[in-house]
Tab-separated table of C-alpha atoms and ligand atoms in Angstrom:
chain	number	residue	atom	x	y	z
F	1	UNK	CA	-4.875	-1.832	14.286
F	2	UNK	CA	-7.558	0.743	14.886
F	3	UNK	CA	-7.460	4.331	13.613
F	4	UNK	CA	-9.403	7.288	14.954
F	5	UNK	CA	-10.664	10.135	12.833
F	6	UNK	CA	-12.526	13.375	13.410
F	7	UNK	CA	-12.229	17.138	13.066
F	8	UNK	CA	-9.889	19.319	15.109
F	9	UNK	CA	-10.851	19.051	18.775
F	10	UNK	CA	-13.121	16.009	18.293
F	11	UNK	CA	-11.350	14.179	21.112
F	12	UNK	CA	-9.262	11.683	19.135
F	13	UNK	CA	-6.347	11.865	21.537
F	14	UNK	CA	-8.597	11.395	24.587
F	15	UNK	CA	-10.442	8.459	23.035
F	16	UNK	CA	-7.136	6.848	22.054
F	17	UNK	CA	-6.089	7.035	25.679
F	18	UNK	CA	-9.420	5.672	26.942
F	19	UNK	CA	-9.434	2.768	24.510
F	20	UNK	CA	-5.853	1.693	25.061
F	21	UNK	CA	-6.345	1.787	28.843
F	22	UNK	CA	-9.592	-0.172	28.490
F	23	UNK	CA	-7.948	-2.833	26.306
F	24	UNK	CA	-4.459	-2.593	27.776
F	25	UNK	CA	-3.109	-2.075	24.274
F	26	UNK	CA	-0.619	0.229	22.594
F	27	UNK	CA	-1.406	3.843	21.632
F	28	UNK	CA	0.271	5.741	18.787
F	29	UNK	CA	0.068	9.505	19.103
F	30	UNK	CA	1.204	12.130	16.665
F	31	UNK	CA	2.384	14.882	18.986
F	32	UNK	CA	0.961	18.231	17.919
F	33	UNK	CA	2.942	20.363	20.349
F	34	UNK	CA	6.313	19.108	19.051
F	35	UNK	CA	5.376	19.805	15.461
F	36	UNK	CA	7.561	22.713	14.363
F	37	UNK	CA	5.962	23.095	10.940
F	38	UNK	CA	2.360	23.444	12.133
F	39	UNK	CA	2.690	27.001	13.538
F	40	UNK	CA	4.585	28.007	10.376
F	41	UNK	CA	1.790	26.561	8.270
F	42	UNK	CA	-0.889	28.485	10.163
F	43	UNK	CA	1.169	31.680	9.701
F	44	UNK	CA	1.904	31.187	6.008
F	45	UNK	CA	-0.226	28.340	4.634
F	46	UNK	CA	0.711	28.877	1.011
F	47	UNK	CA	4.366	28.429	1.713
F	48	UNK	CA	4.156	25.497	4.116
F	49	UNK	CA	1.115	23.423	3.062
F	50	UNK	CA	3.057	20.916	0.960
F	51	UNK	CA	5.949	20.589	3.423
F	52	UNK	CA	3.489	20.023	6.271
F	53	UNK	CA	1.801	17.182	4.372
F	54	UNK	CA	5.097	15.475	3.611
F	55	UNK	CA	5.958	15.769	7.301
F	56	UNK	CA	2.632	14.191	8.363
F	57	UNK	CA	2.766	11.496	5.702
F	58	UNK	CA	6.184	10.416	6.894
F	59	UNK	CA	5.166	10.462	10.573
F	60	UNK	CA	1.915	8.589	10.033
F	61	UNK	CA	3.646	5.930	7.961
F	62	UNK	CA	6.051	5.416	10.896
F	63	UNK	CA	3.065	4.909	13.214
F	64	UNK	CA	1.357	2.542	10.778
F	65	UNK	CA	4.471	0.382	10.555
F	66	UNK	CA	4.769	0.269	14.333
F	67	UNK	CA	1.051	-0.277	15.046
F	68	UNK	CA	0.207	-2.732	12.296
F	69	UNK	CA	-0.336	-6.308	13.370
F	70	UNK	CA	-0.643	-5.378	17.047
F	71	UNK	CA	-4.021	-6.408	18.348
F	72	UNK	CA	-6.184	-3.393	19.214
F	73	UNK	CA	-3.362	-0.891	18.825
F	74	UNK	CA	-4.868	2.571	18.345
F	75	UNK	CA	-3.622	5.446	16.173
F	76	UNK	CA	-4.926	8.858	17.200
F	77	UNK	CA	-5.524	9.976	13.593
F	78	UNK	CA	-5.881	8.228	10.242
F	79	UNK	CA	-3.574	8.926	7.315
F	80	UNK	CA	-6.577	9.546	5.037
F	81	UNK	CA	-7.560	12.718	6.832
F	82	UNK	CA	-4.269	14.300	5.827
F	83	UNK	CA	-5.335	13.947	2.233
F	84	UNK	CA	-8.725	15.500	3.059
F	85	UNK	CA	-6.978	18.468	4.687
F	86	UNK	CA	-4.452	18.838	1.897
F	87	UNK	CA	-7.131	18.861	-0.801
F	88	UNK	CA	-9.038	21.503	1.126
F	89	UNK	CA	-5.870	23.608	1.310
F	90	UNK	CA	-5.180	23.080	-2.378
F	91	UNK	CA	-8.721	24.170	-3.256
F	92	UNK	CA	-7.997	27.332	-1.275
F	93	UNK	CA	-4.962	28.029	-3.486
F	94	UNK	CA	-2.366	26.941	-0.944
F	95	UNK	CA	-0.841	24.183	-3.065
F	96	UNK	CA	-0.282	23.781	-6.781
F	97	UNK	CA	-1.805	21.079	-9.007
F	98	UNK	CA	1.658	19.536	-9.342
F	99	UNK	CA	2.064	19.325	-5.552
F	100	UNK	CA	-1.370	17.730	-5.230
F	101	UNK	CA	-0.681	15.186	-7.911
F	102	UNK	CA	2.727	14.277	-6.414
F	103	UNK	CA	1.114	13.956	-2.965
F	104	UNK	CA	-1.764	11.795	-4.229
F	105	UNK	CA	0.502	9.450	-6.092
F	106	UNK	CA	2.979	9.221	-3.187
F	107	UNK	CA	0.143	8.397	-0.778
F	108	UNK	CA	-1.323	5.719	-3.000
F	109	UNK	CA	2.128	4.262	-3.609
F	110	UNK	CA	2.816	4.136	0.124
F	111	UNK	CA	-0.586	2.691	1.005
F	112	UNK	CA	-0.632	-0.052	-1.618
F	113	UNK	CA	-1.062	-3.411	0.134
F	114	UNK	CA	1.596	-5.831	-1.119
F	115	UNK	CA	1.120	-9.543	-0.367
F	116	UNK	CA	4.855	-9.941	0.330
F	117	UNK	CA	4.846	-7.265	3.021
F	118	UNK	CA	4.503	-8.595	6.551
F	119	UNK	CA	2.287	-5.735	7.653
F	120	UNK	CA	-0.993	-4.258	6.516
F	121	UNK	CA	-1.397	-0.503	6.177
F	122	UNK	CA	-5.140	0.003	6.244
F	123	UNK	CA	-6.690	-0.180	9.717
F	124	UNK	CA	-8.944	-3.060	10.810
F	125	UNK	CA	-11.477	-0.501	12.020
F	126	UNK	CA	-11.948	3.257	11.681
F	127	UNK	CA	-13.625	4.990	14.629
F	128	UNK	CA	-14.902	8.381	13.562
F	129	UNK	CA	-15.852	11.061	16.094
F	130	UNK	CA	-18.416	13.327	14.524
F	131	UNK	CA	-18.784	16.814	16.028
F	132	UNK	CA	-20.802	19.788	14.830
F	133	UNK	CA	-19.139	22.993	13.697
F	134	UNK	CA	-20.270	24.721	16.912
F	135	UNK	CA	-18.682	22.087	19.115
F	136	UNK	CA	-15.525	22.219	17.037
F	137	UNK	CA	-15.237	25.986	17.557
F	138	UNK	CA	-15.864	25.669	21.297
F	139	UNK	CA	-13.231	22.960	21.698
F	140	UNK	CA	-10.627	24.891	19.697
F	141	UNK	CA	-11.219	27.914	21.883
F	142	UNK	CA	-11.200	25.945	25.122
F	143	UNK	CA	-7.954	24.164	24.259
F	144	UNK	CA	-6.347	27.472	23.346
F	145	UNK	CA	-3.512	26.518	20.974
F	146	UNK	CA	-2.530	30.024	19.914
F	147	UNK	CA	-2.102	29.373	16.175
F	148	UNK	CA	-5.538	27.697	15.911
F	149	UNK	CA	-7.476	30.684	17.295
F	150	UNK	CA	-9.976	32.517	15.107
F	151	UNK	CA	-9.519	35.751	17.083
F	152	UNK	CA	-5.931	35.912	15.810
F	153	UNK	CA	-6.893	35.003	12.221
F	154	UNK	CA	-10.576	35.433	11.226
F	155	UNK	CA	-9.997	33.521	7.948
F	156	UNK	CA	-9.756	30.373	10.021
F	157	UNK	CA	-13.525	30.492	10.555
F	158	UNK	CA	-14.217	29.576	6.915
F	159	UNK	CA	-11.384	27.061	6.880
F	160	UNK	CA	-12.836	25.246	9.895
F	161	UNK	CA	-16.385	25.418	8.553
F	162	UNK	CA	-15.470	23.883	5.208
F	163	UNK	CA	-13.287	21.334	6.939
F	164	UNK	CA	-16.166	20.235	9.145
F	165	UNK	CA	-18.477	19.871	6.116
F	166	UNK	CA	-15.883	17.902	4.164
F	167	UNK	CA	-15.419	15.500	7.059
F	168	UNK	CA	-19.086	14.465	6.818
F	169	UNK	CA	-18.754	13.563	3.129
F	170	UNK	CA	-15.369	11.965	3.650
F	171	UNK	CA	-16.683	9.617	6.333
F	172	UNK	CA	-19.719	8.639	4.245
F	173	UNK	CA	-17.457	7.636	1.379
F	174	UNK	CA	-14.729	5.989	3.433
F	175	UNK	CA	-14.462	2.308	2.509
F	176	UNK	CA	-10.925	1.186	3.351
F	177	UNK	CA	-12.072	-0.802	6.410
F	178	UNK	CA	-15.112	-1.376	8.658
F	179	UNK	CA	-16.122	1.868	10.328
F	180	UNK	CA	-18.172	3.233	13.206
F	181	UNK	CA	-19.350	6.760	13.923
F	182	UNK	CA	-19.535	8.227	17.439
F	183	UNK	CA	-21.713	11.281	17.972
F	184	UNK	CA	-19.250	13.475	19.853
F	185	UNK	CA	-21.861	16.181	20.525
F	186	UNK	CA	-24.233	13.796	22.314
F	187	UNK	CA	-21.594	11.588	23.882
F	188	UNK	CA	-19.100	13.918	25.498
F	189	UNK	CA	-16.683	11.257	26.684
F	190	UNK	CA	-14.170	13.908	27.752
F	191	UNK	CA	-16.476	15.398	30.396
F	192	UNK	CA	-19.027	12.695	31.213
F	193	UNK	CA	-18.358	9.324	32.834
F	194	UNK	CA	-21.680	7.959	31.524
F	195	UNK	CA	-20.868	8.984	27.977
F	196	UNK	CA	-17.460	7.364	28.328
F	197	UNK	CA	-19.017	4.035	29.330
F	198	UNK	CA	-21.512	4.228	26.442
F	199	UNK	CA	-18.810	4.957	23.886
F	200	UNK	CA	-16.660	2.064	25.100
F	201	UNK	CA	-19.706	-0.255	24.926
F	202	UNK	CA	-20.495	0.846	21.371
F	203	UNK	CA	-16.931	0.247	20.264
F	204	UNK	CA	-16.624	-3.097	22.059
F	205	UNK	CA	-19.836	-4.250	20.354
F	206	UNK	CA	-18.479	-3.219	16.954
F	207	UNK	CA	-15.162	-4.978	17.544
F	208	UNK	CA	-16.985	-8.136	18.698
F	209	UNK	CA	-18.981	-8.332	15.476
F	210	UNK	CA	-15.871	-8.059	13.280
O	1	ATP	N1	-2.735	16.983	7.263
O	1	ATP	C1	-2.918	18.124	7.890
O	1	ATP	N2	-2.899	19.290	7.210
O	1	ATP	C2	-3.057	20.464	7.840
O	1	ATP	N3	-3.242	20.572	9.155
O	1	ATP	C3	-3.283	19.444	9.867
O	1	ATP	C4	-3.133	18.160	9.276
O	1	ATP	N4	-3.234	17.223	10.246
O	1	ATP	C5	-3.429	17.894	11.386
O	1	ATP	N5	-3.452	19.214	11.155
O	1	ATP	C6	-3.597	20.281	12.144
O	1	ATP	O1	-2.950	19.845	13.305
O	1	ATP	C7	-3.657	20.261	14.460
O	1	ATP	C8	-4.002	19.061	15.287
O	1	ATP	O2	-5.009	18.338	14.609
O	1	ATP	P1	-5.601	16.964	15.079
O	1	ATP	O3	-7.022	16.950	14.660
O	1	ATP	O4	-4.717	15.860	14.610
O	1	ATP	O5	-5.417	16.953	16.630
O	1	ATP	P2	-6.366	17.484	17.750
O	1	ATP	O6	-7.086	18.706	17.297
O	1	ATP	O7	-5.488	17.580	18.953
O	1	ATP	O8	-7.358	16.322	17.861
O	1	ATP	P3	-8.275	15.870	19.040
O	1	ATP	O9	-8.696	17.064	19.840
O	1	ATP	O10	-9.400	15.201	18.336
O	1	ATP	O11	-7.440	14.934	19.848
O	1	ATP	C9	-4.868	21.036	13.947
O	1	ATP	O12	-4.554	22.394	13.967
O	1	ATP	C10	-5.035	20.534	12.519
O	1	ATP	O13	-5.611	21.484	11.686
């Protein structure tokens, strides 16, 4: 099982599609457009931050159970990033200490690897797509999901900026599995065929050495 990570608009969904076509393996997507809580969260983050995390935690655990054990299955986002996002929201006063501590302990309880379980919850490889803050803003604008737009809510600018910075530290510290970083600014695999081939080569080489 392989998990992708990266900031909003990094291209996780596209890379999941590319990889699973390339390997003829199974993709696990968390549909953003069907998520009824996400627009509510963007409108009133204080009220919906905790509920949104419980929603994601539940959904991602479903994907982990389905994807685990399947060779080269790919999840379009890792469960650990939810925690990164939730902590950022909590630091912005959108969740209480009690909610954070319940979330943290629930996550660690759910992710504990038990020898008697037939499936493993941590991925075999994490593929992280690193994009700069500028690229992130451009992609968010280009994609045009209404609730993500800074024009509609200027406070999102700081939220996105801090999020992007926290991703860098998060990836450096990540140690739950082997990992590889793709420079999404230099290798625009969404637009460029050459970049696509290079990214697939990099990932194939990493998988071969595991
Ligand atoms: N745990 C979370 N807490 C708060 N918001 C979240 C969380 N997970 C995802 N989101 C929000 O959901 C939306 C989709 O995010 P995500 O990065 O998963 O998909 P994406 O932007 O479509 O990714 P990509 O373009 O890389 O395929 C974003 O607005 C993001 O902020």
